[in-house]
Coordinates of C-alpha atoms in Angstrom, one line a residue:
M297 CA 89.7 123.8 -26.3
S298 CA 87.1 126.2 -27.6
R299 CA 87.8 129.9 -28.1
T300 CA 85.2 130.7 -25.5
E301 CA 86.9 128.4 -22.9
W302 CA 90.4 129.7 -23.8
A303 CA 89.1 133.4 -23.4
Y304 CA 87.5 132.5 -20.1
R305 CA 90.6 130.9 -18.6
H306 CA 92.9 133.6 -19.8
L307 CA 90.7 136.4 -18.4
M308 CA 90.2 134.5 -15.1
E309 CA 94.0 134.2 -14.6
E310 CA 94.5 137.8 -15.3
I311 CA 91.8 138.9 -12.9
V312 CA 92.9 136.5 -10.1
R313 CA 96.6 137.6 -10.7
G314 CA 95.5 141.2 -10.0
R315 CA 96.2 142.7 -13.4
W316 CA 93.2 145.0 -13.0
E317 CA 92.0 146.8 -9.9
P318 CA 88.3 146.6 -8.6
G319 CA 86.3 149.3 -10.4
D320 CA 88.4 149.2 -13.6
T321 CA 86.3 149.1 -16.8
L322 CA 87.3 146.9 -19.7
S323 CA 86.2 147.1 -23.3
T324 CA 85.0 144.0 -25.1
Y325 CA 86.6 145.4 -28.3
A326 CA 90.0 145.8 -26.6
L327 CA 89.8 142.3 -25.0
A328 CA 88.9 140.7 -28.3
D329 CA 91.8 142.5 -29.9
E330 CA 94.2 141.4 -27.2
L331 CA 93.1 137.8 -27.4
Q332 CA 93.0 137.8 -31.1
V333 CA 89.4 136.4 -31.2
S334 CA 86.0 137.9 -32.1
R335 CA 83.8 139.6 -29.6
T336 CA 81.4 136.5 -29.3
P337 CA 83.7 134.3 -27.3
V338 CA 84.7 137.3 -25.2
L339 CA 81.1 138.0 -24.4
E340 CA 80.4 134.4 -23.5
A341 CA 83.5 134.3 -21.3
L342 CA 82.4 137.5 -19.5
K343 CA 79.0 135.9 -18.8
R344 CA 80.7 133.1 -16.9
L345 CA 82.9 135.5 -15.0
Q346 CA 79.9 137.5 -14.0
S347 CA 78.1 134.4 -12.8
E348 CA 81.2 133.7 -10.6
G349 CA 81.1 137.2 -9.1
L350 CA 84.4 138.5 -10.6
I351 CA 83.0 141.1 -13.0
E352 CA 79.8 143.1 -13.7
I353 CA 78.8 143.3 -17.4
I354 CA 78.0 146.8 -18.7
P355 CA 75.8 146.7 -21.8
Q356 CA 77.4 148.3 -24.9
V357 CA 80.6 148.8 -23.1
G358 CA 82.2 145.7 -21.6
C359 CA 82.6 144.9 -17.9
R360 CA 83.7 146.3 -14.6
I361 CA 86.0 144.5 -12.2
V362 CA 84.2 143.7 -9.0
G363 CA 85.8 144.2 -5.6
P364 CA 85.4 141.9 -2.6
S365 CA 82.3 142.0 -0.5
A366 CA 80.8 140.1 2.4
V367 CA 77.6 139.5 0.3
A368 CA 79.6 138.0 -2.6
L369 CA 81.7 135.9 -0.2
Q370 CA 78.6 134.5 1.6
E371 CA 77.1 133.5 -1.8
L372 CA 80.3 131.8 -2.9
F373 CA 80.7 130.0 0.4
A374 CA 77.1 128.9 0.2
L375 CA 77.8 127.5 -3.3
R376 CA 80.9 125.9 -2.1
A377 CA 79.0 124.2 0.8
A378 CA 76.4 122.7 -1.6
L379 CA 78.8 121.7 -4.3
E380 CA 81.5 120.2 -2.0
G381 CA 78.9 118.4 0.0
L382 CA 77.6 116.8 -3.1
S383 CA 81.1 115.9 -4.3
A384 CA 82.2 114.5 -0.9
E385 CA 79.1 112.3 -0.7
A386 CA 79.8 110.9 -4.2
A387 CA 83.5 110.5 -3.5
A388 CA 82.8 108.5 -0.3
R389 CA 81.0 105.9 -2.4
R390 CA 83.8 105.3 -4.9
I391 CA 87.1 106.3 -3.3
G392 CA 89.9 103.8 -3.5
A393 CA 93.0 103.1 -1.4
D394 CA 95.4 105.1 -3.6
E395 CA 93.1 108.1 -3.6
L396 CA 92.8 107.9 0.2
A397 CA 96.6 107.7 0.5
E398 CA 96.9 110.8 -1.8
L399 CA 94.4 112.8 0.4
E400 CA 96.3 111.6 3.6
A401 CA 99.5 112.9 2.1
L402 CA 97.9 116.3 1.4
L403 CA 96.7 116.4 5.0
R404 CA 100.1 115.7 6.4
R405 CA 101.5 118.6 4.4
L406 CA 98.6 120.8 5.5
R407 CA 99.3 120.1 9.1
T408 CA 103.0 120.9 8.6
A409 CA 102.1 124.2 6.9
D410 CA 99.7 124.9 9.8
D411 CA 102.4 124.2 12.4
R412 CA 104.8 126.6 10.6
D413 CA 102.0 129.1 10.2
D414 CA 102.8 129.2 6.4
R415 CA 99.6 130.8 5.1
A416 CA 100.5 130.6 1.5
A417 CA 101.3 126.9 1.6
R418 CA 98.2 126.2 3.8
D419 CA 95.9 128.0 1.3
E420 CA 97.4 126.1 -1.6
L421 CA 97.1 122.7 0.1
D422 CA 93.6 123.5 1.3
A423 CA 92.4 124.1 -2.3
R424 CA 94.2 121.0 -3.6
F425 CA 92.5 118.8 -0.9
H426 CA 89.0 120.0 -1.8
L427 CA 89.6 120.1 -5.6
R428 CA 90.9 116.5 -5.4
I429 CA 87.8 115.3 -3.7
A430 CA 85.8 116.9 -6.3
E431 CA 87.7 115.1 -9.0
I432 CA 87.4 111.7 -7.1
S433 CA 83.6 112.2 -7.1
A434 CA 83.5 111.4 -10.9
L435 CA 80.9 114.2 -11.3
P436 CA 82.6 116.3 -14.0
H437 CA 80.1 119.1 -14.1
V438 CA 80.2 119.4 -10.3
A439 CA 84.0 119.3 -10.3
Q440 CA 84.1 122.1 -12.8
A441 CA 81.7 124.1 -10.8
V442 CA 83.8 123.6 -7.6
R443 CA 86.9 124.8 -9.5
S444 CA 85.1 127.9 -10.7
V445 CA 83.9 128.7 -7.1
W446 CA 87.4 128.2 -5.8
S447 CA 88.8 130.6 -8.4
A448 CA 86.3 133.3 -7.5
L449 CA 86.9 132.8 -3.8
R450 CA 90.6 133.0 -4.1
Y451 CA 90.3 136.3 -6.1
Q452 CA 87.9 137.7 -3.4
L453 CA 89.9 136.6 -0.4
A454 CA 93.2 137.8 -1.9
R455 CA 91.8 141.3 -1.8
L456 CA 90.0 141.1 1.5
P457 CA 91.7 143.1 4.3
L458 CA 92.3 140.5 7.0
G459 CA 94.0 140.7 10.4
A460 CA 94.5 137.1 11.9
D461 CA 94.4 134.3 9.3
P462 CA 90.8 132.9 9.5
S463 CA 92.0 129.6 7.8
H464 CA 94.2 128.8 10.8
E465 CA 93.3 125.8 12.9
T466 CA 90.9 124.3 10.4
V467 CA 92.9 121.0 10.2
P468 CA 90.4 119.1 12.4
E469 CA 87.6 119.9 10.0
H470 CA 89.7 118.5 7.2
D471 CA 90.4 115.4 9.3
E472 CA 86.6 114.9 9.8
I473 CA 86.0 115.0 6.0
Y474 CA 88.9 112.6 5.4
E475 CA 87.7 110.2 8.2
A476 CA 84.3 110.0 6.6
L477 CA 85.8 109.3 3.2
Q478 CA 88.0 106.7 4.8
R479 CA 85.0 105.0 6.4
R480 CA 83.1 105.4 3.1
A481 CA 80.2 107.1 4.9
P482 CA 78.5 109.3 2.3
K483 CA 76.1 111.2 4.5
R484 CA 78.8 112.0 7.1
A485 CA 81.2 113.1 4.3
R486 CA 78.6 115.4 2.9
A487 CA 77.7 116.9 6.3
A488 CA 81.3 117.4 7.2
A489 CA 82.2 119.1 3.9
E490 CA 79.1 121.4 4.2
R491 CA 79.9 122.4 7.8
H492 CA 83.5 123.1 7.0
A493 CA 82.5 125.4 4.0
A494 CA 79.8 127.1 6.1
L495 CA 82.2 127.8 9.0
S496 CA 85.0 129.0 6.7
G497 CA 82.5 131.5 5.1
A498 CA 81.6 132.8 8.6
R499 CA 85.3 133.2 9.5
Y500 CA 86.3 135.1 6.4
T501 CA 83.4 137.4 6.1
G502 CA 83.3 138.3 9.8
E503 CA 79.5 137.7 9.6
L504 CA 77.8 136.0 12.5
R505 CA 76.4 133.3 10.3
P506 CA 76.2 132.1 6.6
A507 CA 73.5 134.0 4.7
G508 CA 70.1 132.6 5.7
G509 CA 71.7 130.2 8.2
L510 CA 72.1 130.0 11.9
S511 CA 71.8 132.9 14.3
H512 CA 72.8 131.9 17.9
G513 CA 72.6 134.5 20.5
A514 CA 72.7 134.7 24.3
L515 CA 70.6 137.0 26.5
V516 CA 72.0 137.6 30.0
Y517 CA 69.3 139.2 32.2
S518 CA 68.9 140.1 35.8
A519 CA 65.2 141.0 36.0
E520 CA 62.0 140.0 34.3
D521 CA 61.7 143.4 32.6
E522 CA 65.2 142.8 31.0
F523 CA 64.1 139.4 29.8
L524 CA 60.8 140.6 28.3
A525 CA 62.5 143.7 26.7
I526 CA 64.5 141.5 24.5
A527 CA 62.6 138.1 24.3
A528 CA 59.1 139.6 23.5
P529 CA 60.2 141.7 20.5
F530 CA 62.4 138.7 19.3
I531 CA 59.2 136.6 19.2
A532 CA 57.1 139.3 17.7
Q533 CA 59.6 139.9 14.9
G534 CA 59.5 136.2 14.0
L535 CA 55.7 136.2 13.9
D536 CA 55.7 139.4 11.8
R537 CA 58.0 137.6 9.3
G538 CA 55.8 134.6 9.1
E539 CA 58.4 132.4 10.9
R540 CA 57.5 129.4 13.1
V541 CA 58.3 130.3 16.8
L542 CA 59.1 127.9 19.6
A543 CA 59.8 129.1 23.2
V544 CA 61.4 126.5 25.4
T545 CA 61.8 128.2 28.8
T546 CA 60.8 128.1 32.5
P547 CA 57.1 128.2 33.6
T548 CA 57.7 131.7 35.1
N549 CA 59.1 133.0 31.8
T550 CA 56.4 131.3 29.8
E551 CA 53.7 133.1 31.9
A552 CA 55.6 136.4 31.5
L553 CA 55.9 136.1 27.8
S554 CA 52.2 135.1 27.4
R555 CA 51.2 138.3 29.3
A556 CA 53.5 140.5 27.2
L557 CA 52.4 139.0 23.9
D558 CA 48.7 139.0 24.8
Q559 CA 46.7 137.4 21.9
R560 CA 49.9 136.8 19.8
A561 CA 51.0 134.2 22.4
E562 CA 48.5 131.8 20.7
D563 CA 50.8 131.7 17.7
V564 CA 53.8 130.6 19.8
E565 CA 54.6 127.0 20.7
F566 CA 55.5 126.9 24.4
R567 CA 57.5 124.0 25.9
D568 CA 58.8 123.3 29.4
A569 CA 62.5 123.6 29.6
G570 CA 62.7 120.9 32.3
E571 CA 61.3 118.3 30.0
W572 CA 62.9 119.5 26.8
Y573 CA 66.5 119.7 28.1
R574 CA 66.8 116.1 29.3
S575 CA 70.4 115.6 28.0
P576 CA 72.6 117.4 25.5
T577 CA 72.2 114.6 22.9
H578 CA 68.5 114.3 23.3
T579 CA 68.1 118.1 23.1
L580 CA 70.2 118.3 19.8
L581 CA 67.9 115.6 18.4
A582 CA 64.8 117.3 19.6
Y583 CA 65.7 120.6 17.8
E584 CA 66.9 118.7 14.7
R585 CA 63.5 116.9 14.4
Y586 CA 61.6 120.2 15.1
L587 CA 63.4 121.9 12.3
A588 CA 63.0 119.0 10.0
H589 CA 59.2 119.1 10.4
A590 CA 58.9 122.9 10.4
D591 CA 56.6 124.1 7.6
R592 CA 58.2 127.5 7.3
D593 CA 61.3 128.8 5.5
R594 CA 62.8 129.9 8.9
V595 CA 62.3 129.0 12.5
R596 CA 62.8 131.2 15.6
I597 CA 63.6 129.6 19.0
I598 CA 64.0 130.7 22.5
G599 CA 65.9 128.0 24.3
E600 CA 66.6 128.3 28.0
P601 CA 68.5 125.3 29.4
V602 CA 67.9 124.3 33.1
W603 CA 71.3 124.8 34.8
D604 CA 70.1 124.5 38.4
G605 CA 71.5 121.6 40.4
L606 CA 73.9 120.4 37.7
S607 CA 77.1 118.7 38.6
M608 CA 80.4 120.0 37.3
G609 CA 80.5 117.3 34.7
S610 CA 76.9 118.1 33.6
M611 CA 77.8 121.8 33.3
T612 CA 80.8 121.0 31.2
E613 CA 78.7 118.9 28.8
W614 CA 75.9 121.5 28.6
T615 CA 78.5 124.2 27.8
R616 CA 79.9 121.9 25.1
Y617 CA 76.3 121.4 23.8
E618 CA 75.9 125.2 23.3
S619 CA 79.2 125.3 21.4
V620 CA 78.4 122.2 19.3
L621 CA 75.1 123.7 18.3
N622 CA 77.0 126.3 16.2
V623 CA 78.3 123.4 14.1
E624 CA 75.3 121.1 14.1
F625 CA 73.0 123.8 12.8
A626 CA 75.4 126.0 10.9
L627 CA 73.4 125.7 7.7
A628 CA 70.0 125.6 9.3
A629 CA 67.5 128.5 8.8
V630 CA 67.0 129.1 12.5
S631 CA 67.5 132.0 14.9
F632 CA 68.2 130.9 18.6
L633 CA 67.9 133.2 21.6
C634 CA 69.3 131.5 24.7
P635 CA 68.4 133.4 28.0
Y636 CA 70.6 133.2 31.0
D637 CA 69.3 134.4 34.4
A638 CA 72.3 136.0 36.1
R639 CA 70.4 136.1 39.4
A640 CA 70.3 132.3 39.7
L641 CA 73.3 131.0 37.7
P642 CA 76.9 130.7 38.8
D643 CA 79.2 133.3 37.2
A644 CA 81.1 130.6 35.3
I645 CA 78.0 129.5 33.4
V646 CA 77.2 133.1 32.5
A647 CA 80.9 133.6 31.4
H648 CA 80.7 130.5 29.2
A649 CA 77.5 131.9 27.6
R650 CA 79.6 134.6 26.0
R651 CA 82.1 132.1 24.7
T652 CA 79.6 129.7 23.2
H653 CA 77.3 132.2 21.5
P654 CA 78.5 134.3 18.5
E655 CA 75.9 136.9 19.3
L656 CA 74.9 138.8 22.4
H657 CA 71.4 140.4 22.8
G658 CA 71.0 143.4 25.0
A659 CA 69.7 147.0 25.4
D660 CA 72.0 148.1 22.6
G661 CA 70.7 145.5 20.2
V662 CA 72.6 142.5 18.8
T663 CA 76.4 142.6 18.9
R664 CA 79.1 140.2 18.2
S665 CA 80.5 138.5 21.3
P666 CA 84.2 139.5 21.8
E667 CA 84.8 136.3 23.8
F668 CA 83.2 133.9 21.3
T669 CA 85.5 130.8 21.0
D670 CA 85.7 128.3 18.2
V671 CA 83.9 125.1 19.0
R672 CA 87.0 122.9 18.7
A673 CA 89.2 125.3 20.7
L674 CA 86.6 125.4 23.5
S675 CA 86.1 121.7 23.3
A676 CA 89.8 121.0 23.7
E677 CA 89.9 123.3 26.6
L678 CA 87.0 121.5 28.3
D679 CA 88.7 118.2 27.7
R680 CA 91.7 119.4 29.6
A681 CA 89.6 119.5 32.8
A682 CA 90.4 116.5 34.9
L683 CA 87.6 114.1 35.6
D684 CA 86.6 113.7 39.3
E685 CA 88.1 110.8 41.1
P686 CA 85.7 108.0 42.3
D687 CA 84.5 108.8 45.9
G688 CA 83.6 105.3 46.8
P689 CA 84.4 101.6 46.2
V690 CA 85.3 100.8 42.6
S691 CA 84.7 97.5 40.7
E692 CA 86.8 96.7 37.7
H693 CA 86.8 94.3 34.7
P694 CA 89.1 94.0 31.7
V695 CA 88.0 94.9 28.3
T696 CA 88.7 92.0 26.0
R697 CA 86.9 90.2 23.2
D698 CA 84.8 88.5 25.8
L699 CA 81.9 91.0 25.4
H700 CA 79.6 88.5 27.1
G701 CA 81.7 88.9 30.3
I702 CA 81.6 92.7 29.9
R703 CA 77.8 92.6 29.6
E704 CA 77.6 90.4 32.8
F705 CA 79.8 92.8 34.6
A706 CA 77.7 95.8 33.5
L707 CA 74.5 94.0 34.4
A708 CA 75.7 93.0 37.9
Q709 CA 76.8 96.6 38.7
A710 CA 73.4 98.0 37.5
H711 CA 71.5 95.6 39.8
R712 CA 73.9 96.3 42.7
A713 CA 73.3 100.1 42.3
G714 CA 69.6 99.7 42.1
V715 CA 69.1 101.0 38.6
A716 CA 65.4 101.0 37.6
P717 CA 64.6 97.9 35.6
K718 CA 63.7 99.9 32.4
R719 CA 67.1 101.5 32.5
V720 CA 69.2 98.4 33.2
L721 CA 69.2 97.4 29.5
D722 CA 70.3 100.9 28.5
A723 CA 73.2 100.7 30.9
V724 CA 74.3 97.3 29.6
L725 CA 74.0 98.3 25.9
A726 CA 75.9 101.6 26.4
V727 CA 78.8 99.8 28.1
Q728 CA 78.8 97.1 25.3
E729 CA 78.9 99.7 22.5
V730 CA 81.8 101.6 23.9
A731 CA 83.7 98.5 24.9
A732 CA 83.1 96.9 21.5
N733 CA 84.8 100.0 19.8
V734 CA 87.8 99.4 22.1
V735 CA 88.1 95.8 20.9
V736 CA 87.2 96.3 17.2
H737 CA 88.5 99.8 16.4
G738 CA 90.9 100.6 19.2
P739 CA 93.9 98.8 20.8
G740 CA 91.8 95.7 21.5
S741 CA 92.1 95.9 25.3
G742 CA 91.4 98.2 28.2
T743 CA 89.5 98.4 31.4
V744 CA 85.9 99.1 32.5
R745 CA 85.4 100.4 36.1
A746 CA 82.1 101.1 37.9
W747 CA 81.1 102.9 41.1
T748 CA 78.2 105.0 42.4
S749 CA 78.3 108.7 43.3
N750 CA 75.6 111.2 44.1
G751 CA 72.7 108.9 43.1
E752 CA 74.3 107.8 39.8
L753 CA 76.0 104.6 38.6
I754 CA 79.1 105.6 36.7
Y755 CA 80.9 103.3 34.2
E756 CA 84.3 104.3 33.0
I757 CA 85.8 102.6 29.9
R758 CA 89.4 103.4 29.3
D759 CA 91.9 102.2 26.6
D760 CA 95.4 103.0 25.6
G761 CA 94.7 103.6 21.9
P762 CA 95.3 106.7 19.8
G763 CA 92.0 108.4 20.9
L764 CA 89.6 110.0 18.5
A765 CA 90.9 111.9 15.4
D766 CA 88.3 114.5 16.1
P767 CA 86.4 114.2 19.4
L768 CA 83.7 116.6 18.2
V769 CA 82.5 114.0 15.7
A770 CA 81.0 112.0 18.6
H771 CA 78.7 114.9 19.5
L772 CA 77.2 115.4 16.1
T773 CA 74.1 113.7 14.6
L774 CA 74.8 110.1 13.6
D775 CA 75.1 109.0 10.0
P776 CA 73.8 105.4 10.1
A777 CA 76.6 104.4 7.7
L778 CA 79.3 105.5 10.1
R779 CA 81.3 102.8 11.8
G780 CA 83.7 103.0 14.7
E781 CA 84.1 105.1 17.8
P782 CA 81.7 108.0 17.0
R783 CA 78.9 105.5 16.4
G784 CA 79.3 103.7 19.7
L785 CA 79.6 107.0 21.6
W786 CA 76.6 108.4 19.9
I787 CA 74.6 105.4 20.9
A788 CA 75.9 105.6 24.4
R789 CA 74.8 109.3 24.6
L790 CA 71.3 108.3 23.5
L791 CA 71.1 105.6 26.2
C792 CA 72.7 107.4 29.2
D793 CA 71.9 110.5 31.3
L794 CA 75.4 111.9 30.7
V795 CA 78.5 110.9 28.8
E796 CA 81.9 112.5 29.4
V797 CA 84.8 111.9 27.0
R798 CA 88.5 112.7 27.3
S799 CA 90.5 112.0 24.2
E800 CA 94.2 112.5 24.5
R801 CA 97.1 111.0 22.7
G802 CA 97.6 107.6 24.0
C803 CA 94.4 107.4 26.0
L804 CA 90.6 107.5 25.5
T805 CA 88.4 107.7 28.6
V806 CA 84.6 107.5 28.4
R807 CA 82.3 107.9 31.5
L808 CA 78.7 106.8 31.3
H809 CA 76.3 108.1 33.9
I810 CA 73.0 106.3 34.7
A811 CA 70.6 107.3 37.5
A812 CA 70.7 104.8 40.3
G813 CA 68.0 103.8 42.9

């Protein structure tokens, strides 16, 4: 080990251990004398420590110990997201059975520590899990960078005044990373690692989003003037900053915004909400494609879903969509403003707006929503809502390896319900995809039921397997390399008007809705 490396590690350990307080000034001469080395390796070590946010070099003097700050934490978590995303992607391509078993053992211990609310053990196991993935990646420079970022983070976080432990209940995010590695799905592993790091950063800093990332706010209004007072300046600010601006809203609000913006309305892309908000999955894809083709550093969007006339199941899934958006676009350079017309919407929808949006826009400016709920906690709550019982005759068919028989059953039910010819194939393929997952990746057997209700044909596929490790995965953008339940459910979401999932221990229930004749 070189003298520079030795000096770096020694000083890092002393800083992390808390030997010096933030603001303390250290002399390079004194450090060199203590370490029994020349000033040159000390200076080189200090440069590395400064790049990691632990110190600030003072020319001709030495350095000053840096205290924790939201800005420094945001930068470190952004670095962590990039580096761990890269290492997880590489690890997914080369991970072996022994390494998977090692990670699984770490996850078991992490769950135990989480159940005991043992923060010290949880933090230690959390670090070991991510650092081990970096080692498995076989990218030595990336692994070293990950270790450096973790050292800096642990120093910052140890000195950050916290109330409730923000690292609590992150086990499902670790499960998602592990599942992607187990399936050897590189893109999924990278996306899961990046999301986890970004969300961790948002939790710890108390900020509403990672630096430069997602801003997702709700605007609850009761009059046109209230809507324009917030929405028009929101758009104007984006135009002033050179951002690309999209407004997906009602025809009435489009007309009002056009009047308020006058000539500037020509620089805004207006879309009809009724056409844009076809289904939760298609809407997520539409926004993803829009962001992918945006020619600006940042995008600003007004997105107003159409809630009128929705069934209870549809309202549940659109509520989940608003919550999932916080994860799907956690790292995207986009500002969302989602208007809610309190005059026309049920109180429950308005209440959920405050739980699915980290920010609230109002006359007092932008504030953090005190009722905001983590996506997995809210999703688990929504999943506890019982599905409506069939209100008419029900047909049933067993789910076995005879997929041909299942396709014939699905086809007959579609014809009987009067499904439009161009949608019949969608219905059959959706049932086949979900049923195939029961056979190949589930317990191997189950049942598929079908009935009509309120102008819809509903298929219900049910099995007695373990359910999904993380039901949220099925709502996120598909990695083509992914195999198993999330892939089948994602395809079903693309083909159907609505998909409802209930994943509990010992049971997985999927309902597919197709408009009937």
